[in-house]
XYZ file of C-alpha atoms in Angstrom:
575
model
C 137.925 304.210 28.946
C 137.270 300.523 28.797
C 134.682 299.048 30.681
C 134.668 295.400 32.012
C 131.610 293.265 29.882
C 130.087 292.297 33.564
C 129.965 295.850 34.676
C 128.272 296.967 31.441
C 125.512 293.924 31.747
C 124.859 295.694 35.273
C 124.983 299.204 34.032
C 122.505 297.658 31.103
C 119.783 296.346 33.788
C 119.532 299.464 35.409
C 118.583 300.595 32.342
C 115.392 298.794 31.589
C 111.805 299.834 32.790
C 112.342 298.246 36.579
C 113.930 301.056 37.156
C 112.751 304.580 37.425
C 113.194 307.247 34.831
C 115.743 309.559 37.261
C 118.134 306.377 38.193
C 118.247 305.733 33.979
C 119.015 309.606 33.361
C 121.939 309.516 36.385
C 123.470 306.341 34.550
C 123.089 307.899 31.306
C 124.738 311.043 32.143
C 127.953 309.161 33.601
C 128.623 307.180 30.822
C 129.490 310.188 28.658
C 131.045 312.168 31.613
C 132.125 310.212 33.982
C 133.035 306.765 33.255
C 135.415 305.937 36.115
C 132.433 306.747 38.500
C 130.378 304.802 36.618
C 132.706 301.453 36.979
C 133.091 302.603 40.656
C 128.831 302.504 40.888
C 128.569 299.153 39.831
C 131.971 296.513 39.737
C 130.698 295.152 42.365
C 127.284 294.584 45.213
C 127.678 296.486 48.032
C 128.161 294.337 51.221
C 127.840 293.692 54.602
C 130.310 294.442 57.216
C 131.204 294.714 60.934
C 128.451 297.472 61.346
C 125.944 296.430 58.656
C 126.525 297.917 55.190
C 127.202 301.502 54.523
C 128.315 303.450 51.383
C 128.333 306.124 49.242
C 124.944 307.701 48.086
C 124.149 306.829 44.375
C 122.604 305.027 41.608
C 124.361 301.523 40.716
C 125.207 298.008 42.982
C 128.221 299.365 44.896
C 125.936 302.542 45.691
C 123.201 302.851 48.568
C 119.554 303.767 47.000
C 116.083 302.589 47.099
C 116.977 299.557 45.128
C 119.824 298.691 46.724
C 118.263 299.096 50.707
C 114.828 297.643 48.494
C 116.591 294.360 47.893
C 117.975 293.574 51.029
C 114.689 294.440 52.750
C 112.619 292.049 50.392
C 115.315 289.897 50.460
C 114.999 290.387 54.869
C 111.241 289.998 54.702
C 111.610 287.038 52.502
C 113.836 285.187 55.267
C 111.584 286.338 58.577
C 108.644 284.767 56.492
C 110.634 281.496 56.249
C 112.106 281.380 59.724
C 108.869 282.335 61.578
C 105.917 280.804 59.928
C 102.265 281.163 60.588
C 103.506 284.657 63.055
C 103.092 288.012 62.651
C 106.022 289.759 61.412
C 106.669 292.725 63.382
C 109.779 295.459 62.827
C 110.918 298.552 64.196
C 113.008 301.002 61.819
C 115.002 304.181 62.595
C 117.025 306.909 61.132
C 119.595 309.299 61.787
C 120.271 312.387 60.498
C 121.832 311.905 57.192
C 120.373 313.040 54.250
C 117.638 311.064 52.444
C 117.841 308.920 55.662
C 114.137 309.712 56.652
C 112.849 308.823 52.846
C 115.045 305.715 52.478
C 113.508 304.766 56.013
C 110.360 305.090 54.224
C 111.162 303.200 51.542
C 112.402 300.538 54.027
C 109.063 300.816 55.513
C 106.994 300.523 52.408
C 108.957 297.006 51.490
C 107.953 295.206 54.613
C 104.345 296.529 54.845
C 103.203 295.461 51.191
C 105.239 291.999 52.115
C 102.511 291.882 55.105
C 105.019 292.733 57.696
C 103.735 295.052 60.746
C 106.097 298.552 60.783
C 106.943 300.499 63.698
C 108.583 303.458 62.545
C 110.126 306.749 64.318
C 108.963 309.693 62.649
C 112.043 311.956 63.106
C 115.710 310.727 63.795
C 116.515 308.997 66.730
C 119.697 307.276 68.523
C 120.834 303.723 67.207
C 120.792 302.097 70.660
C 117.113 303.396 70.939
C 116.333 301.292 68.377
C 117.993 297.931 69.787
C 115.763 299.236 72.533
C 112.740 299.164 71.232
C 113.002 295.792 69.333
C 112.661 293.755 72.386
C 110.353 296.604 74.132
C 108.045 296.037 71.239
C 108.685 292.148 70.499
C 110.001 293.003 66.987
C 111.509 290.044 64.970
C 114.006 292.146 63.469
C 114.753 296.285 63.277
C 116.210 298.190 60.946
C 118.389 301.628 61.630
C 119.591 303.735 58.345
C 122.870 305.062 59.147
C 126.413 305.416 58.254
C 127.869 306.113 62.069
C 130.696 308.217 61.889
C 131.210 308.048 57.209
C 131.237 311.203 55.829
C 128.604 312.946 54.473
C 128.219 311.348 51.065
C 127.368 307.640 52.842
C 124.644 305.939 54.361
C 123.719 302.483 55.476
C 121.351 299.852 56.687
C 121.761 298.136 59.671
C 120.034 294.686 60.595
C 118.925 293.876 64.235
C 117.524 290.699 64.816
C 114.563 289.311 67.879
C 117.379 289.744 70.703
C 118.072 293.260 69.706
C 121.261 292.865 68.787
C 123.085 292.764 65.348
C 122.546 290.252 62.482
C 125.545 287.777 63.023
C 126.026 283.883 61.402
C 124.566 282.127 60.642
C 121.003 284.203 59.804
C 123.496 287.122 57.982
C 125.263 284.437 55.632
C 121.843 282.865 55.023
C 120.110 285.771 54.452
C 123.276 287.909 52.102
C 122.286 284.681 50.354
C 118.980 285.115 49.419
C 119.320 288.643 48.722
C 121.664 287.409 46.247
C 118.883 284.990 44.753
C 116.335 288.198 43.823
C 116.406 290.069 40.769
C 115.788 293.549 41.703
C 111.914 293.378 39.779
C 111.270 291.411 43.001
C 110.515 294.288 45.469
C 107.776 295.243 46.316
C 107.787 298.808 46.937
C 103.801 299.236 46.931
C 103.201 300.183 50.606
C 100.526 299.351 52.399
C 100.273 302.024 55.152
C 97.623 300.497 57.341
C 101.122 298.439 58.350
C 103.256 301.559 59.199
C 102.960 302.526 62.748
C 104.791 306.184 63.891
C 106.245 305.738 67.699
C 107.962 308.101 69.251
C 107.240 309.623 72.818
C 106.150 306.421 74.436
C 109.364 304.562 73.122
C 111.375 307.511 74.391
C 109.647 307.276 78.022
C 110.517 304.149 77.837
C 114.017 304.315 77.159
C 115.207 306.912 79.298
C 113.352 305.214 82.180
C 115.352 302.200 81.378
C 118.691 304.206 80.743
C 118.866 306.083 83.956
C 117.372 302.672 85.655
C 120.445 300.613 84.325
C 123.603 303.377 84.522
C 122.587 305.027 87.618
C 124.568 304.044 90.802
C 123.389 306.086 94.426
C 125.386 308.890 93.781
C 123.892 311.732 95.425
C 122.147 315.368 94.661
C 125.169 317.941 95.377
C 127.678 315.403 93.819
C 125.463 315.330 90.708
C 124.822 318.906 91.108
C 128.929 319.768 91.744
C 130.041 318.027 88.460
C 130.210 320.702 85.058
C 129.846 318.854 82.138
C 130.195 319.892 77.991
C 127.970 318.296 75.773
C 128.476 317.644 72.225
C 126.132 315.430 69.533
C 128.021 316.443 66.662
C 124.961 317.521 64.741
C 123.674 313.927 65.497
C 120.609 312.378 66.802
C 121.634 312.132 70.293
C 120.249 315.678 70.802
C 116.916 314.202 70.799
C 117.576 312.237 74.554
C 121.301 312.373 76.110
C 119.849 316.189 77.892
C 116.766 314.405 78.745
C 118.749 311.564 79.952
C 121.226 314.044 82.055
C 118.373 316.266 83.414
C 116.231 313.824 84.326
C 119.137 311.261 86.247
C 119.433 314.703 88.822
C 122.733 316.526 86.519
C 121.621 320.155 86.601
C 124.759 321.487 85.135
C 125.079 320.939 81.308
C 126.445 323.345 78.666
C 125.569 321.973 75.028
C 127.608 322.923 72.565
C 124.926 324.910 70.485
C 126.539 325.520 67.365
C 126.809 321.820 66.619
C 123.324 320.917 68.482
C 121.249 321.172 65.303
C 120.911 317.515 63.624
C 122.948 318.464 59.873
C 124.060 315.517 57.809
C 126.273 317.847 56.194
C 128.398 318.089 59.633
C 129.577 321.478 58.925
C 131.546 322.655 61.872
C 133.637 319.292 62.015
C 136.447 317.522 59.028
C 134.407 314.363 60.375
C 131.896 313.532 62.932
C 133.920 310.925 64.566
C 134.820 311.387 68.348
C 137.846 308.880 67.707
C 139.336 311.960 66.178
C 140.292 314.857 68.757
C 139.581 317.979 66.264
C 136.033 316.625 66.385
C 135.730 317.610 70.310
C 137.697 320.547 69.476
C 134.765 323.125 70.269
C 133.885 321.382 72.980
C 137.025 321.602 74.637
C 136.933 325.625 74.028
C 133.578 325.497 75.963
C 134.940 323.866 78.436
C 137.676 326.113 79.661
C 134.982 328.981 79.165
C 132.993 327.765 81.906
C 135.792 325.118 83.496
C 134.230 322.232 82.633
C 135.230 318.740 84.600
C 134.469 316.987 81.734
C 133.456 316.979 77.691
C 131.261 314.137 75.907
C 130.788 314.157 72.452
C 128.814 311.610 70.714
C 128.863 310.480 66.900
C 125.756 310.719 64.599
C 123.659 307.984 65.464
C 124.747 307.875 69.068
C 126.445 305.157 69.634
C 130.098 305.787 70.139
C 131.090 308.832 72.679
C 134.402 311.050 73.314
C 135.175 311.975 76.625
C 138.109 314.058 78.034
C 138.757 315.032 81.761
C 141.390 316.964 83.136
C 144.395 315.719 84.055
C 146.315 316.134 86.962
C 147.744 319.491 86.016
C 143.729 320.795 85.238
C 144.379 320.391 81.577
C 141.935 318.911 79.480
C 143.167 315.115 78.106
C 140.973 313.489 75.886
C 141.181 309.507 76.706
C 140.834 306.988 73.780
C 138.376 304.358 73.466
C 140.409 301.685 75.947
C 141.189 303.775 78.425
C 137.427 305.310 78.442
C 136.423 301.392 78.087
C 138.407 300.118 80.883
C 137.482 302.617 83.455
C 133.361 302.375 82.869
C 134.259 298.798 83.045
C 136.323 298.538 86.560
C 133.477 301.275 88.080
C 130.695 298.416 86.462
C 132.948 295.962 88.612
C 133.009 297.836 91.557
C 129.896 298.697 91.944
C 129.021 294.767 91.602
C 131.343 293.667 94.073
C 130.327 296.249 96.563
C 126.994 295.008 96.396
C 127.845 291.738 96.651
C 126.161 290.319 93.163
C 129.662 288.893 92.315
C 128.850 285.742 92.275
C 131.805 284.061 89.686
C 129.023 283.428 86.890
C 129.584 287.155 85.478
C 131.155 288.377 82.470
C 132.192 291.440 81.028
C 132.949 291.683 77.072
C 135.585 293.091 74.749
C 137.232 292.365 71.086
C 140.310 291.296 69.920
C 141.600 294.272 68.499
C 140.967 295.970 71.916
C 143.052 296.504 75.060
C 144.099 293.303 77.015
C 144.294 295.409 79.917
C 140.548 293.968 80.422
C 141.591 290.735 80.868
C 143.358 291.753 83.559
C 140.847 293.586 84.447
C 138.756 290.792 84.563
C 141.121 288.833 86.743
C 141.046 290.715 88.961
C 137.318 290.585 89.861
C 137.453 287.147 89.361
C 135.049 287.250 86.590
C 135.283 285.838 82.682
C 135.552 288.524 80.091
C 134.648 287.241 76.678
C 136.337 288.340 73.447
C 135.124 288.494 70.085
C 135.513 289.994 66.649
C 135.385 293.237 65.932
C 131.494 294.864 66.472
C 129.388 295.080 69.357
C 127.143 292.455 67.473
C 129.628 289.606 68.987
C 129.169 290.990 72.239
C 125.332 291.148 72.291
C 125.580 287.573 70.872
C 127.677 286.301 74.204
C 124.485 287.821 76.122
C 122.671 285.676 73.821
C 124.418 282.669 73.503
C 125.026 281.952 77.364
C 121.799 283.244 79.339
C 122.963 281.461 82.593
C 125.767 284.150 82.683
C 125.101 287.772 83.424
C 126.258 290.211 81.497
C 128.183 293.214 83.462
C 129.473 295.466 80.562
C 131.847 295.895 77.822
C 133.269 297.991 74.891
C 135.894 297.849 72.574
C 138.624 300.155 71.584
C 136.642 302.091 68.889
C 134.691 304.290 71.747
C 131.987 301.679 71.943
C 130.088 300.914 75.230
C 127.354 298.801 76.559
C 126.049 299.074 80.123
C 124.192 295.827 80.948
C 122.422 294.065 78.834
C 118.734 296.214 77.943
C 120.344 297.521 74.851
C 121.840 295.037 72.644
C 124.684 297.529 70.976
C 127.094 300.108 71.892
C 125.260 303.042 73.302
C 126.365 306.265 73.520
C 123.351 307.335 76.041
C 123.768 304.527 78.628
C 127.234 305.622 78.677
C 127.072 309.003 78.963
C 124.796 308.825 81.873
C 127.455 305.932 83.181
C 130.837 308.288 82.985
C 128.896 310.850 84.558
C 128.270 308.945 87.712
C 131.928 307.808 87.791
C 132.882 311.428 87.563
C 130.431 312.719 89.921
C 131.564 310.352 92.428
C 135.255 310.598 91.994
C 135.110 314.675 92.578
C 132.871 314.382 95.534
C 135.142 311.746 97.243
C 138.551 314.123 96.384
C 139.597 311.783 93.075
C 139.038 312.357 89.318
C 138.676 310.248 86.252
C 141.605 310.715 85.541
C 143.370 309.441 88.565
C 140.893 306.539 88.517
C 142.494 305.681 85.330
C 146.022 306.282 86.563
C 145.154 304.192 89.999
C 144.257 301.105 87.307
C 147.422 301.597 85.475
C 149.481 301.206 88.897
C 147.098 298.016 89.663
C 146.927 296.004 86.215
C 150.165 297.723 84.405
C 150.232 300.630 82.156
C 148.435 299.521 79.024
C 148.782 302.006 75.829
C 147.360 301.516 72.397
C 147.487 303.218 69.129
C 145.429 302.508 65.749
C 147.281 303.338 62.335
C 144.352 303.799 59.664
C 145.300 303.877 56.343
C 142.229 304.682 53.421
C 142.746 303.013 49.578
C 139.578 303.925 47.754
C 138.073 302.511 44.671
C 138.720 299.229 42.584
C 143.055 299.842 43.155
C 142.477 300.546 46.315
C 140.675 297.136 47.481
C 142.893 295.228 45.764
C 146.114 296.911 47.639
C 144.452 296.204 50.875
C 144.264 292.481 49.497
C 148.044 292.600 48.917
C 148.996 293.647 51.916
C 146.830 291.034 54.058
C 148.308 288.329 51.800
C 151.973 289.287 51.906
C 151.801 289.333 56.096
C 150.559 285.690 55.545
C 152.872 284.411 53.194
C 155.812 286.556 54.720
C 155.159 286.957 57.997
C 157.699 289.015 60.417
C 159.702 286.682 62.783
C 160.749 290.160 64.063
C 159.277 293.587 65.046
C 161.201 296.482 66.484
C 164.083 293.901 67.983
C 161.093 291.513 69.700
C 160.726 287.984 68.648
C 157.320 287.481 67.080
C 156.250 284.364 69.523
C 152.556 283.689 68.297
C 150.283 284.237 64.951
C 146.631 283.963 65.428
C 145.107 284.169 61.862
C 141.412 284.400 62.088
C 140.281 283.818 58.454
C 142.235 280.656 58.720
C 140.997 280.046 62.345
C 144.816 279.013 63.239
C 147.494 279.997 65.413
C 151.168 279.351 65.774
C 153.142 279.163 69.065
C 156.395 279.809 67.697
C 158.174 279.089 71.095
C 157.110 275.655 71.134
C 156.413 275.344 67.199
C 152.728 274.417 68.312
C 149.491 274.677 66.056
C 146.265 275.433 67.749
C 142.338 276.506 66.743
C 140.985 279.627 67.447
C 137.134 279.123 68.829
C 135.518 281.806 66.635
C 134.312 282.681 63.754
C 136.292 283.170 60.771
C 137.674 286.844 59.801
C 140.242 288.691 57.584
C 142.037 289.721 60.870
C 146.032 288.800 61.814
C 147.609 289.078 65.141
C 151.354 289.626 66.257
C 152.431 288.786 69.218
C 155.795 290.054 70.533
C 157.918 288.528 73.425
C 157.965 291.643 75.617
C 154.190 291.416 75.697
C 153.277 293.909 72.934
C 150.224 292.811 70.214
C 149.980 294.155 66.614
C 146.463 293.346 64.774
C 146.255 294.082 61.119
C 142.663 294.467 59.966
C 140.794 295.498 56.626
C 137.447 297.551 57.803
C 134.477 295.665 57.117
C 132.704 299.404 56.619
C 134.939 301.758 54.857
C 137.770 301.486 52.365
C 140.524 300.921 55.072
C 143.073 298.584 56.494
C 143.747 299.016 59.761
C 146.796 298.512 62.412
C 145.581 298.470 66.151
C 149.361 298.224 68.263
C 149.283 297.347 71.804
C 152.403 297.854 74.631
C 152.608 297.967 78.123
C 154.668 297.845 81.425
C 154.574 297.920 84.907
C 153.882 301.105 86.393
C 156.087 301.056 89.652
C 155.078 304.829 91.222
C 152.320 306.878 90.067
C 155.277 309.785 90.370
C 156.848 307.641 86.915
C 153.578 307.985 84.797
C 155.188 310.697 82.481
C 158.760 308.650 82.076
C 156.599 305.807 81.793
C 153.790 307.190 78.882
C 157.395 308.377 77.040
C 158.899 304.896 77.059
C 155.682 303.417 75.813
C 155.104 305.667 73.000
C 158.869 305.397 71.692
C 157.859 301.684 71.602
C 154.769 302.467 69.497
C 156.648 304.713 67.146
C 159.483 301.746 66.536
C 156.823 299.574 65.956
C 155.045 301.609 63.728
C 158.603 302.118 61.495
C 159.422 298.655 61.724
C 155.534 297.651 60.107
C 156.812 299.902 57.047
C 152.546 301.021 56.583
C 152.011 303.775 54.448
């Protein structure tokens, strides 16, 4: 097999003395044996995305090791040296339960203490949001959470937090990819020194469940807490360590845990993938619950920041609600709650993305507040919380099964969120209503909003360069039609253009620049085509909706509006 001259010159470094003897016996070995995984290991650096960077486990650029996660942190501790002079550096770091996430949190740890940087460090695997948490709790300049979310097994990542605990965004990620880029990898220094590396745990902990149940709690009383049976799930994730701490000590008294997937196993044996975006992942959960007839199930990904929920609909079957609907009914209770105790003011926002439902625009509307929408990732949400303090900051989420309750944690959290759908199901039993008919009482308010997500993986070298195609042919040919609807807009975000093709009108889009394209449809429908920024996907997020006359209709209604997705979906001609 023939191997590009640039890919050998990397293959070639790794093979000199700044490198250990293990990583040079690894390369070695796939040269003779297995040369396509070897030009998959290094043709090209890995990168970061909408969730930090994440990959598969390895030796090589394209690979997440110790020199790899080394770099970036040298390269990190490099930039918080330049951007806050004469201070001292403080970070927190966390891990999840992946494998080799504990010793690549050490190695993460060892970088910024022998570059005279202050560690705080968990000592066993903890819940992402905990760790947006405890930058600010700890006035940290930046924090640092190994993870891969939801990849399978074979990844992990590294993601960045910066002062307000929120996630690296431009221009400090550009500038600091940048000089990352400038090091040669003999410029870490891995030589620890430990009198740096602080262990926290319990009093961070304390701290964040006190804050948790502080923020999503909402007067709902003993015997309506007491009356609600909920399923727990964390997947084999890290949100074991707090969510039954969280429940228990908020006044919820009856929790089953699902107990064969309660032990923390990167290897996520009893689930295809660790993702509550996908039903089969719940699946267990769901069997739980009609053994002891649940109200509702929550199942959280690894590192605890995305959850699952399903409820039972108005026949008592168990429905499991995607990420908008889950999204748009934390956010209307948020609402609610704010306008009952008369704190809505007209200088409150709540957040969302553009790939998400638009139903929270309406949503927003209605409440007479803004809501604010950004790029994909929860880090464009923390940075509206940053970047207009006057406002306050209700809640948001975005379609993915993100949520963020107020403004203490500066990502999607899975534990604020639990606590928060708990309450809203608590309440609704006790008063004769469900979350489920909450949801449908929305749909007859704001319309009947429904959304589907067509994911489509391309792997390796081919792969990424099919994605390419595909982006560049729906710029250079775009549809005029989709599914007998005139296209009447194009919003093309790595451009920063749109097109009103009504009025043949050009106009800016306000934010930053991405490799996202949006379809708009004259009957109202939106089709976003995305590459992830995190795995080797492109993805189609499809939008339709009507107005629900009765709540009797819902079924005809739901029918209508998923023929529409399905002609849609034909019409895109994906595969």
């Amino acid at each position: 097999m023939h191997i590009e001259k640039d890919i050998l010159d990397k293959v070639n470094e790794w093979l000199t003395p700044t490198f250990d003897k293990q990583t040079q016996e690894e390369i070695e070995k796939m040269m003779t044996s297995a040369p396509k995984e070897l030009e998959d290991s290094f043709y090209k650096n890995l990168e970061f995305g909408t969730g930090g960077m994440r990959g598969v486990m390895g030796v090589g650029t394209n690979r997440i090791n110790k020199y790899t996660l080394g770099k970036n942190t040298q390269g990190l501790s490099d930039y918080l040296k330049k951007s806050f002079p004469n201070e001292d550096l403080k970070v927190a770091i966390a891990f999840d339960c992946r494998h080799n996430s504990d010793t690549l949190a050490k190695v993460v740890a060892d970088v910024f203490s022998a570059n005279g940087i202050k560690v705080y460090l968990f000592s066993d695997l903890r819940p992402t949001p905990e760790l947006s948490f405890a930058v600010r709790h700890l006035n940290c300049h930046a924090g640092i959470v190994l993870t891969a979310s939801h990849n399978p097994p074979e990844y992990n990542g590294y993601k960045v937090y910066w002062q307000d605990g929120g996630q690296l965004v431009p221009p400090q990620d550009g500038e600091i990819i940048q000089l990352i880029d400038s090091l040669q990898y003999s410029d870490i220094q891995f030589e620890a020194n430990n009198a740096l590396i602080e262990y926290i745990d319990t009093n961070i902990d304390e701290a964040f469940i006190n804050s948790t149940i502080e923020n999503a709690s909402f007067n709902t009383p003993k015997s309506s807490k007491d009356n609600l049976n909920i399923v727990f799930t964390s997947l084999h994730g890290t949100s074991i360590t707090l969510i039954p701490d969280v429940l228990a000590k908020a006044g919820y008294s009856n929790v089953n845990i699902v107990t064969e997937q309660a032990e923390p196993n990167g290897n996520f044996p009893t689930v295809k993938s660790p993702n509550p975006e996908e039903p089969e992942a719940l699946a267990m959960a769901l069997t739980l619950a009609e053994k002891t007839n649940a109200d509702i199930v929550i199942g959280t990904d690894p590192d605890s920041d995305r959850l699952g929920v399903a409820v039972r609909d108005l026949d008592g079957k168990m429905k499991l609600l995607n990420g908008n609907q889950s999204m748009v009914i934390m956010t209307a209770f948020l609402l609610e709650q704010w306008k009952r105790a008369d704190k809505l003011t007209g200088n409150e926002f709540i957040g969302s993305t553009i790939v998400s439902t638009p139903m929270m625009l309406e949503l927003a509307s209605a409440y007479g507040v803004e809501c604010k929408v950004g790029l994909t990732g929860f880090k464009w949400i923390a940075k509206f919380i940053k970047d207009f303090p006057n406002q306050n900051f209700i809640g948001g989420g975005e379609e993915s099964f993100g949520f963020m309750v107020g403004d203490k944690v500066r990502d999607k959290d899975a534990v604020g969120a639990t606590l928060l759908v708990c309450e809203i199901a608590a309440q609704a039993k006790a008063s004769g209503s469900s979350l489920y008919q909450e949801l449908l009482n929305l749909y007859a308010d704001l319309g009947f909003y429904k959304e589907h997500l067509i994911s489509i993986t391309k792997k390796g070298i081919d792969g990424a360069n099919e994605i390419k195609q595909m982006m560049i042919d729906l710029r250079e040919k775009p549809m005029k039609e989709i599914n007998g609807q005139r296209v009447v807009c194009i919003e093309d975000y790595q451009s920063s253009k749109g097109r009103d093709l009504i009025n043949n009108e050009e106009f800016e889009i306000l934010i930053p620049k991405s490799n996202v394209l949006i379809y708009y449809l004259e009957d109202g429908s939106k089709i976003c085509a995305r590459p992830s920024g995190t795995e080797p996907k492109i993805k189609f997020y499809i939008s339709v909706n009507t107005n629900l006359n009765s709540l009797e209709e819902i079924e005809v209604t739901e029918l209508e509006l998923n023929k529409k997705i399905a002609s849609i979906v034909d019409a895109l001609q994906v595969n």
